[in-house]
Coordinates of C-alpha atoms and ligand atoms in Angstrom, one line a residue:
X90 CA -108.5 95.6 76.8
X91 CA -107.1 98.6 78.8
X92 CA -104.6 100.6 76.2
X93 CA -100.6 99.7 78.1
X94 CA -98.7 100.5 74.8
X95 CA -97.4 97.2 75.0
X96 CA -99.6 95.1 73.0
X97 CA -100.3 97.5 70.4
X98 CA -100.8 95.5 67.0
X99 CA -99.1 97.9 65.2
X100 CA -96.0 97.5 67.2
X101 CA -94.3 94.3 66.6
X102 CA -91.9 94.9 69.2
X103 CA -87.9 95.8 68.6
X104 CA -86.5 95.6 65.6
X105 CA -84.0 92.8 64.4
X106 CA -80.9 92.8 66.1
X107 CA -82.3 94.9 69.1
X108 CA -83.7 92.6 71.2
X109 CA -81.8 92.6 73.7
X110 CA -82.0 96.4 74.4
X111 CA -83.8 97.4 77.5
X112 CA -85.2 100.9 78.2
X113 CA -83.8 102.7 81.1
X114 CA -87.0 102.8 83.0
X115 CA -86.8 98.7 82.7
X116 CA -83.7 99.0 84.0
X117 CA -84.0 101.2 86.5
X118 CA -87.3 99.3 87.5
X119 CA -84.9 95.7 88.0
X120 CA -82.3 97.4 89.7
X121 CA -85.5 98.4 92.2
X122 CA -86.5 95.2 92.6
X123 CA -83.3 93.4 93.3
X124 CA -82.5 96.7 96.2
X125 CA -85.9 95.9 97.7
X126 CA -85.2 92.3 97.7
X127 CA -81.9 92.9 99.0
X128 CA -83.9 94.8 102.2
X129 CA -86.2 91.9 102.8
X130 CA -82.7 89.7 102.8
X131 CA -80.5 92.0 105.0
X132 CA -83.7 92.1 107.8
X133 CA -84.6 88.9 107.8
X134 CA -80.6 88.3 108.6
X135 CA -80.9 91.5 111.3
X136 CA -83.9 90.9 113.5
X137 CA -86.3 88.4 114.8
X138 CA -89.3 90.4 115.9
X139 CA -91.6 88.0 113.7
X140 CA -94.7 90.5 113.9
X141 CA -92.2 93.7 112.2
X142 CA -90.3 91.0 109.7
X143 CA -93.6 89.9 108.2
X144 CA -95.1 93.2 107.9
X145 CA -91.5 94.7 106.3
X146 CA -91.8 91.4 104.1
X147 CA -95.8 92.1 102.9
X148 CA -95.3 96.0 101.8
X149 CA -92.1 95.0 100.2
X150 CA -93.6 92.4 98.5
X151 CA -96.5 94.6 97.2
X152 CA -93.8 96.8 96.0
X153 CA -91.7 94.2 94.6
X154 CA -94.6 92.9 92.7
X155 CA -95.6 96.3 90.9
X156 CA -99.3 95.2 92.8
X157 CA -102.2 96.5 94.8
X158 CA -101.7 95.1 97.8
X159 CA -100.0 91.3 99.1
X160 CA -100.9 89.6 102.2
X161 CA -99.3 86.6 103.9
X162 CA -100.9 83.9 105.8
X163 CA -99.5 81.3 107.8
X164 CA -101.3 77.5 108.7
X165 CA -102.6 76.5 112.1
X166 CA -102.8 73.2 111.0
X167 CA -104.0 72.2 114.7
X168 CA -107.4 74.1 114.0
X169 CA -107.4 73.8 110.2
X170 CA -107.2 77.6 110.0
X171 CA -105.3 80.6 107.7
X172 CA -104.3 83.7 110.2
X173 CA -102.3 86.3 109.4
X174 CA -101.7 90.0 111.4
X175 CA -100.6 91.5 108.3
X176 CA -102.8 92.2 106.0
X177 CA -102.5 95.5 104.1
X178 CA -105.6 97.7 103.6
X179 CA -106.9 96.3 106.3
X180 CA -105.3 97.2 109.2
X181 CA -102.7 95.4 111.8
X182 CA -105.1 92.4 113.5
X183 CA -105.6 88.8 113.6
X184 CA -107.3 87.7 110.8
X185 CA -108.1 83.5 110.6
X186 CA -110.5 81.5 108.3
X187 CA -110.9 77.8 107.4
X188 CA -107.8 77.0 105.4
X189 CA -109.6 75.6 102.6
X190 CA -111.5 78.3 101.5
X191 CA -110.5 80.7 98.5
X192 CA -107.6 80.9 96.4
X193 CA -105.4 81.5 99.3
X194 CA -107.1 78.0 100.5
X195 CA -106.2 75.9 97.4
X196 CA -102.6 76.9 97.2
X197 CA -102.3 76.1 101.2
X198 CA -104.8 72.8 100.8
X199 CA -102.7 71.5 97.1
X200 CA -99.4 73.2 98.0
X201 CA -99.5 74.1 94.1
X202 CA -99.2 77.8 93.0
X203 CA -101.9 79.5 91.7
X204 CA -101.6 82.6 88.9
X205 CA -104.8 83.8 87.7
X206 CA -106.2 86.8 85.7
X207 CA -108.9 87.4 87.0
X208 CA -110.0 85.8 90.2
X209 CA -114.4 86.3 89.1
X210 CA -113.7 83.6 86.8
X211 CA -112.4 81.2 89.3
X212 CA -115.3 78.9 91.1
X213 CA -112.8 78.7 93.9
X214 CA -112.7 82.1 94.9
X215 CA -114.2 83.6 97.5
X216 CA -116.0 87.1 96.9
X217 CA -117.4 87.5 100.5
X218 CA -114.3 89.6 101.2
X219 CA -114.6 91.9 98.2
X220 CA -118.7 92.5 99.3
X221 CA -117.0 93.5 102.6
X222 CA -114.5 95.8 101.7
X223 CA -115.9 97.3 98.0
X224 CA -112.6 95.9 97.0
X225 CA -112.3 94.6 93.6
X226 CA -110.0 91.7 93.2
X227 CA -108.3 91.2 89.4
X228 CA -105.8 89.5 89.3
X229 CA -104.1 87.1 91.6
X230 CA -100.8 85.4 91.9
X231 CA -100.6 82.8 95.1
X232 CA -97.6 80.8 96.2
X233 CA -96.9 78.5 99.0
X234 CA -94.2 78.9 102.0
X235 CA -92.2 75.5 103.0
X236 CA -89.9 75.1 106.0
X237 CA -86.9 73.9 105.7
X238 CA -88.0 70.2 106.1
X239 CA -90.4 70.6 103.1
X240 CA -93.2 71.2 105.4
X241 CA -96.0 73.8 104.7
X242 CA -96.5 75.9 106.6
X243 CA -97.9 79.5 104.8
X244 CA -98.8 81.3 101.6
X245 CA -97.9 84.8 99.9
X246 CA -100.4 86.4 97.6
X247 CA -100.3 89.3 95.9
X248 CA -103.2 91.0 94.3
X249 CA -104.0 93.2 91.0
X250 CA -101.1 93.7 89.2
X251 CA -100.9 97.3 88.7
X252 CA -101.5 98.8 85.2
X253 CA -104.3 95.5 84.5
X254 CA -101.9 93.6 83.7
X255 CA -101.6 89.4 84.3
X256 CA -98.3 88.1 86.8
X257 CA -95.9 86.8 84.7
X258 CA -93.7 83.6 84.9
X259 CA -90.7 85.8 86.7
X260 CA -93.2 87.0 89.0
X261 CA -93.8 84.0 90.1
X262 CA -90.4 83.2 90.8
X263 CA -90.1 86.4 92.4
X264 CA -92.7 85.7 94.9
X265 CA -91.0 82.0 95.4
X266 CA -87.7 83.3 96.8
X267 CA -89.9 86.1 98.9
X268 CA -92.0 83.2 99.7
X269 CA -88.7 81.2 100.7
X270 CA -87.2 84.2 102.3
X271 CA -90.3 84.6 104.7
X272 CA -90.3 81.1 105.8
X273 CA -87.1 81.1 106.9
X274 CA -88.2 84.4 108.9
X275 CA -91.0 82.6 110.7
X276 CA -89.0 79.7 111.3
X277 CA -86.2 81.4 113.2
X278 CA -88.3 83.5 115.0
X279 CA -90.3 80.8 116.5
X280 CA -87.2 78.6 116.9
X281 CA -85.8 81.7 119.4
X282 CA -89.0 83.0 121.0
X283 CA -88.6 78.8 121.8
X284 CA -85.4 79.1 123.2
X285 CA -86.2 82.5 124.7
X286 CA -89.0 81.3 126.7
X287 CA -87.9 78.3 127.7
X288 CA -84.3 79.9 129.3
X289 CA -86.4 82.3 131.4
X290 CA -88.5 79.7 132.6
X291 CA -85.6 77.6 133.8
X292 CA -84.0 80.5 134.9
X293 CA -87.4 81.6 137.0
X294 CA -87.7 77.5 138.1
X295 CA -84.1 77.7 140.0
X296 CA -85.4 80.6 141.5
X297 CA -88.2 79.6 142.7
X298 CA -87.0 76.2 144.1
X299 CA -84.6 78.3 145.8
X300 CA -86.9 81.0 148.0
X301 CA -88.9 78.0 148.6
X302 CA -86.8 76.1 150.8
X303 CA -85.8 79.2 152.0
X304 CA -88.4 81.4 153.4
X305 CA -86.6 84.0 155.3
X306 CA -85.5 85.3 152.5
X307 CA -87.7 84.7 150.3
X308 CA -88.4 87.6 147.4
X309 CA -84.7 88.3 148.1
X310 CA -83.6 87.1 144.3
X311 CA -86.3 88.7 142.8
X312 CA -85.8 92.1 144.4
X313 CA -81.7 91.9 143.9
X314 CA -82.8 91.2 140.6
X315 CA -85.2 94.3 139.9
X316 CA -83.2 96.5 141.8
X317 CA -80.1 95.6 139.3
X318 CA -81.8 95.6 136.5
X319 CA -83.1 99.4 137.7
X320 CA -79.1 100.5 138.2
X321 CA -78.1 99.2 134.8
X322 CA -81.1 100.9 132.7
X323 CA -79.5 104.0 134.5
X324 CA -76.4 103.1 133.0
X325 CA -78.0 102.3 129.7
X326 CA -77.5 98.8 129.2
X327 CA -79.2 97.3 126.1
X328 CA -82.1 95.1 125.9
X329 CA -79.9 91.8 125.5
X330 CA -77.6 93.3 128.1
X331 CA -80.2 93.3 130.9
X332 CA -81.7 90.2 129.7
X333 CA -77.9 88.4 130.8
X334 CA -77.7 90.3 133.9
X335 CA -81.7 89.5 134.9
X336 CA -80.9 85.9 134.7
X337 CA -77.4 86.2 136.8
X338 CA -79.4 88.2 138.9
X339 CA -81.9 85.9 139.7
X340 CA -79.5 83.3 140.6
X341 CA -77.0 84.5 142.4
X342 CA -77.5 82.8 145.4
X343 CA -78.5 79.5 144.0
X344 CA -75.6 78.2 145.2
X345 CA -77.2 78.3 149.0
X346 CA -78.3 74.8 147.9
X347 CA -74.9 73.8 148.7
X348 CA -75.4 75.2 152.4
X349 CA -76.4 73.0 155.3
X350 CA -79.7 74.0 156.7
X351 CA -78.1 73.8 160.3
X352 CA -76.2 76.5 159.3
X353 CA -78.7 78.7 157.2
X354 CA -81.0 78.5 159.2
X355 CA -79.2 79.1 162.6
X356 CA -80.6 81.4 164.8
X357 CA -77.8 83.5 166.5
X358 CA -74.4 84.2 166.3
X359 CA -72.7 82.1 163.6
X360 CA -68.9 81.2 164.6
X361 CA -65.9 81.5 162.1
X362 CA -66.5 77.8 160.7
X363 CA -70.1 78.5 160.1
X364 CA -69.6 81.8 158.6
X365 CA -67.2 80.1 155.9
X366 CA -69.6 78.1 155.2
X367 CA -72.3 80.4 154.5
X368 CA -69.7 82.2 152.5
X369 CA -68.9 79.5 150.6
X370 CA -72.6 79.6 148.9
X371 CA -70.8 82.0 146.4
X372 CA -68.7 79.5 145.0
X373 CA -71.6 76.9 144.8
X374 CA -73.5 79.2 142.7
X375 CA -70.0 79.5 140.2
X376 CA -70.1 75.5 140.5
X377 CA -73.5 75.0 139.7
X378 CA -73.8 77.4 136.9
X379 CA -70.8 76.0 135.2
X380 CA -72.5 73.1 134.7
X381 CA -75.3 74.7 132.6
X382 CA -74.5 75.3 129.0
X383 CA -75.2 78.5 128.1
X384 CA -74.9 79.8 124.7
X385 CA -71.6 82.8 123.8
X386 CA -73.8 85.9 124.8
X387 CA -74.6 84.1 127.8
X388 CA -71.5 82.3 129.2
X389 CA -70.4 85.0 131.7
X390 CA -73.5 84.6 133.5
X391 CA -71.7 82.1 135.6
X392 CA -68.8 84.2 137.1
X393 CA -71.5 87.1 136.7
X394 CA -73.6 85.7 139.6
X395 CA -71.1 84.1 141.6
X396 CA -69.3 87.7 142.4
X397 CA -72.0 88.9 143.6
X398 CA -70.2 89.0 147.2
X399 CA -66.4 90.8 145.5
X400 CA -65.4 94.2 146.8
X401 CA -63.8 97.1 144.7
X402 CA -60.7 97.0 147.3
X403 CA -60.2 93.1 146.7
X404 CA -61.2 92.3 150.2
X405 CA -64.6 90.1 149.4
X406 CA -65.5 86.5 148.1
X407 CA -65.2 83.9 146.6
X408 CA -62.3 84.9 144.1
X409 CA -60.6 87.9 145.7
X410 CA -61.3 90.1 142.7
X411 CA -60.5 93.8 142.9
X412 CA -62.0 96.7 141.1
X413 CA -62.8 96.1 137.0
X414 CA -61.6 92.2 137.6
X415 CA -65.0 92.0 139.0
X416 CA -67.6 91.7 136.2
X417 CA -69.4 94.5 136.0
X418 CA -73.2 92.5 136.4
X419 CA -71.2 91.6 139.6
X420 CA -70.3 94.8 140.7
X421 CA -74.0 96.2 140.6
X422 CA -75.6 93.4 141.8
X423 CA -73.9 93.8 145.1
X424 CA -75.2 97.2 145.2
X425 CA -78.5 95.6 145.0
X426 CA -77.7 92.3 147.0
X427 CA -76.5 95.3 150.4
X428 CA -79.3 97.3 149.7
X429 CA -81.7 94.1 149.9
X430 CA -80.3 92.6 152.5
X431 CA -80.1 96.0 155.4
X432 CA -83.8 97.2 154.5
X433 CA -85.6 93.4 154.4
X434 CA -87.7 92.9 156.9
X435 CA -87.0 89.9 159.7
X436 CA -89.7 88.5 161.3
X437 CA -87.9 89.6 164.8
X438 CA -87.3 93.3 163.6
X439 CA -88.4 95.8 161.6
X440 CA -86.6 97.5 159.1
X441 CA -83.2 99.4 159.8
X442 CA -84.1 103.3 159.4
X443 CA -83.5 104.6 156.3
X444 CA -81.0 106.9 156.8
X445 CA -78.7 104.7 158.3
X446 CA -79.1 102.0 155.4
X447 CA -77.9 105.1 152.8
X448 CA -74.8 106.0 155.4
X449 CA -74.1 102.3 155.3
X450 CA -74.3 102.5 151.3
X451 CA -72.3 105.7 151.1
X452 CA -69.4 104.2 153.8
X453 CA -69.4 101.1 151.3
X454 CA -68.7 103.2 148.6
X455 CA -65.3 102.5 146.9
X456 CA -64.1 100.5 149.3
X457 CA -67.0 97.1 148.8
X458 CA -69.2 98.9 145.9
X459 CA -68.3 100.9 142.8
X460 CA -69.1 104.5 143.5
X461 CA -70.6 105.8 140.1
X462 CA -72.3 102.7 140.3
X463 CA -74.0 103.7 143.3
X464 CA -74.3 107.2 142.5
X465 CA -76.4 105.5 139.2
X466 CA -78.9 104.1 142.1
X467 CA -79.2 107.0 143.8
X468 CA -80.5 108.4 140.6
X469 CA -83.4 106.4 140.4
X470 CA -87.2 107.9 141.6
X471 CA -88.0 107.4 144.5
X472 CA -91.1 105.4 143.1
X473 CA -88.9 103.0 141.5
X474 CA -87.6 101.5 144.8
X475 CA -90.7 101.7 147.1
X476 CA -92.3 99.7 144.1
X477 CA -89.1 96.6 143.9
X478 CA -89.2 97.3 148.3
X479 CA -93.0 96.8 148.6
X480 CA -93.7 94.1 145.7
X481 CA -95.1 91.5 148.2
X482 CA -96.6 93.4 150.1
X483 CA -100.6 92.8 149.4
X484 CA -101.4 96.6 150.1
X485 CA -100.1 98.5 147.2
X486 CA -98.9 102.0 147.1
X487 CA -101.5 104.6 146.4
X488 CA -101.2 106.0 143.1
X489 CA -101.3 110.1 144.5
X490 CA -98.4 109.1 146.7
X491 CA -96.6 106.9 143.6
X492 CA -96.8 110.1 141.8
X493 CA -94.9 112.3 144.3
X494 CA -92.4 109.4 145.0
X495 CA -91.6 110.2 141.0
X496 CA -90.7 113.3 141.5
X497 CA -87.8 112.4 144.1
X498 CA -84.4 110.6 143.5
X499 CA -83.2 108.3 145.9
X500 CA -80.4 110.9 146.5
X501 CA -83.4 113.7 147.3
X502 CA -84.6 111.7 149.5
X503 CA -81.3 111.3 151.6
X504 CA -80.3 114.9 151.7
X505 CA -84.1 115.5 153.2
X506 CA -83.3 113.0 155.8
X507 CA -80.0 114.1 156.8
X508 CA -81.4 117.8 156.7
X509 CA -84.6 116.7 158.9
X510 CA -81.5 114.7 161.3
X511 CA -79.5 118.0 161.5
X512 CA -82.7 119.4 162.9
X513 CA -83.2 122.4 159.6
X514 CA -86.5 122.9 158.6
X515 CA -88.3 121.3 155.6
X516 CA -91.2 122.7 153.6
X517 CA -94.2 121.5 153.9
X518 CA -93.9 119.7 150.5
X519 CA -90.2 118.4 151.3
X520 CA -92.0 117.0 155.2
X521 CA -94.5 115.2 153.1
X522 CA -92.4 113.1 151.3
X523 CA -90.6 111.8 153.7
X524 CA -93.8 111.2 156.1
X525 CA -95.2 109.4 153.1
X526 CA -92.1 107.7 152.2
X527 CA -91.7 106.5 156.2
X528 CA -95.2 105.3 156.7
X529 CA -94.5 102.7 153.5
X530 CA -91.4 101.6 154.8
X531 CA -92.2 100.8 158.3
X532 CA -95.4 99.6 157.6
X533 CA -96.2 96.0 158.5
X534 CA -95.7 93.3 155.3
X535 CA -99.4 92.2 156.4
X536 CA -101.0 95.6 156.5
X537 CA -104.3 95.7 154.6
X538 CA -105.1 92.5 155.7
X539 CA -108.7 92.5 157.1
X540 CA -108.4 89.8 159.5
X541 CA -111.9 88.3 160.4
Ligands
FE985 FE1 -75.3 86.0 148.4

């Protein structure tokens, strides 16, 4: 038996009366433990990335446990199997097996805990990992995870106690509350990836539904969308920030719905009546959305999308809002909604020339859209645009030319047009651009078709 100057003979332990004395290395060893746990705690509470939690939860575990290494497995208990992506030692990746085998098998199989000393002398272990690694497992210490409903749905285990020694009995209730602590952390996270997935796909439904009764405008949603979402990474929105605006951006015309096809659809000039009523698609999409429960971080998605057609001087629909009364998701996805709407293609025409659509942008400025707002978008590459502009088109844009479009903001761009419209000369680089730019956007929606 290894020498821990614990179990020396000779050394019956404290004397009377001091029992309850505890070095300062013990001490400072528990007050480790309980800060470590406390970091497991406060991230399980701070973040649901499931992959990150788990692996956080594993090395503090190992560390917790004074022991080699831990891993944690969860139960597929569609195919019978163990899988885990965090195993230490062995890198990040998908490991699975057939849950009954090993010790990590039993304790998922029996739901019991298992503590042994030395996992050779077990029949139940399984060695063909060890001949694997050269690893040599001692002793083990396995617990099961249960869901809040008493279900099983994972185990902990944490191998070789360092300094030989066995687990003890407060180990094992150590790893029970980590145990606890983790299952709660794959339950939540699979509760809101749930949640997650299944509000974008009814957002993306609504969407859908909507370009496909309307063809015309079909891809309109989508690029209002992207071209939004581009604006407010430029004003550094967070990642739950553009997640809200993507879905108001996505529906901010659903309201059309509410507009008779007669009049959608009409080719010609629209008279004053009709032209209310396409206007009033605005405040369909503010009735229709406040009919959807969405959660507190969500609820201005409503009023969000539905002022979408507001001008900074107060002079737009459906509300009359003026300047900051606007929502801002409203104020910069009519940036994107004017932009979208002067360089789409119609079937009868093709697209307006591009230095009119930025002198229509810059005269809206202030007086329709918020200036900084657009100054934002004209800060974007070049590349950015052509790629929302151009995403149905089944030709895509050459990689070479994708690289010099990075190189060039949107405002560039302009001030080479306006300079090429005043007649000044361009370099041969500056001519380029703009003849590769041009040839994109006046190229046929269908080119690269081979017809046969
Ligand atoms: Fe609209």
């Amino acid at each position: 038996m290894p020498d821990s100057g614990k179990s020396d003979p000779s050394n019956p332990g404290p004397p009377p009366g001091e029992e309850e004395k505890i070095t300062l290395e013990d001490a400072l060893l528990e007050l480790y433990r309980l800060r470590a746990m406390c970091d497991v705690s406060r991230a399980v509470a701070g973040t649901l990335d499931l992959d990150r939690l788990l692996n956080l939860i594993v090395a503090k575990t190992t560390d917790i446990m004074n022991a080699d290494r831990s891993s944690l497995f969860l139960i597929d208990w569609d195919t019978e199997e163990l899988w885990s992506k965090v195993a230490q030692g062995v890198r990040f990746m998908e490991i699975r097996f057939p849950m009954h085998l090993g010790l990590a098998g039993a304790v998922a199989t029996t739901g019991e805990t298992l503590n042994i000393p030395d996992a050779y002398e077990d029949e139940r272990f399984n060695r063909e990992f060890d001949k694997r690694t050269g690893y040599r497992t001692r002793s083990v210490l396995a617990v099961p995870m249960n869901n809040k409903a008493g279900e099983r749905i994972g185990i902990m285990q944490v191998l070789n106690k360092k300094g030989d020694e066995e687990f003890t009995q407060e180990d094992e209730e150590i790893l029970k509350s980590l145990a606890g602590q983790a299952a709660i952390t794959v339950e939540n996270s699979q509760l809101y990836e749930e949640q997650k997935k299944s509000f974008i796909s009814f957002v993306e439904t609504l969407a859908t539904a909507m370009d496909a009764r309307d063809p015309i405008t079909a891809g309109h949603s989508k690029r209002v969308t992207d071209y939004s979402v581009a604006i407010a990474e430029e004003l550094e929105y967070s990642e739950k920030q553009l997640e809200i605006l993507n879905a108001a951006a996505l529906m901010h015309d659903i309201g059309k719905i509410g507009v008779p096809e007669v009049v959608l659809f009409k080719d010609g000039k629209l008279d004053d009546e009709e032209y209310k009523i396409i206007q009033s698609h605005a405040r369909h999409t503010l009735n229709i959305l406040d009919k959807i429960h969405f959660d507190r971080e969500k609820k201005e998605i409503p009023m969000m999308a539905a002022s979408h057609h507001e001008r900074i001087d107060g002079e737009g629909y459906p509300l009359g809002l003026s300047g900051e009364e606007i929502p801002e998701a409203g104020r910069i996805l009519a940036i994107g909604d004017i932009f979208d709407a002067i360089t789409s293609r119609r079937h009868y025409r093709d697209r307006m020339e591009f230095i009119r659509v930025m002198r229509v942008i810059d005269e809206e400025s202030s007086s329709h859209i918020q200036l900084d707002f657009v100054e934002a978008f004209k800060h974007l590459p070049v590349s950015r645009i052509i790629m929302i502009m151009e995403q149905d088109n089944v030709e895509p844009v050459e990689s070479e030319d994708l690289e010099l479009f990075k190189k060039f903001t949107l405002n560039d761009l302009q001030e080479l047009l306006e300079r090429g419209d005043r007649e000044e000369s361009l370099t041969q680089d500056e001519q380029h651009l703009v003849d590769r730019f041009n040839f994109y956007y006046h190229r046929s929606i269908s080119e690269g078709w081979v017809p046969d």
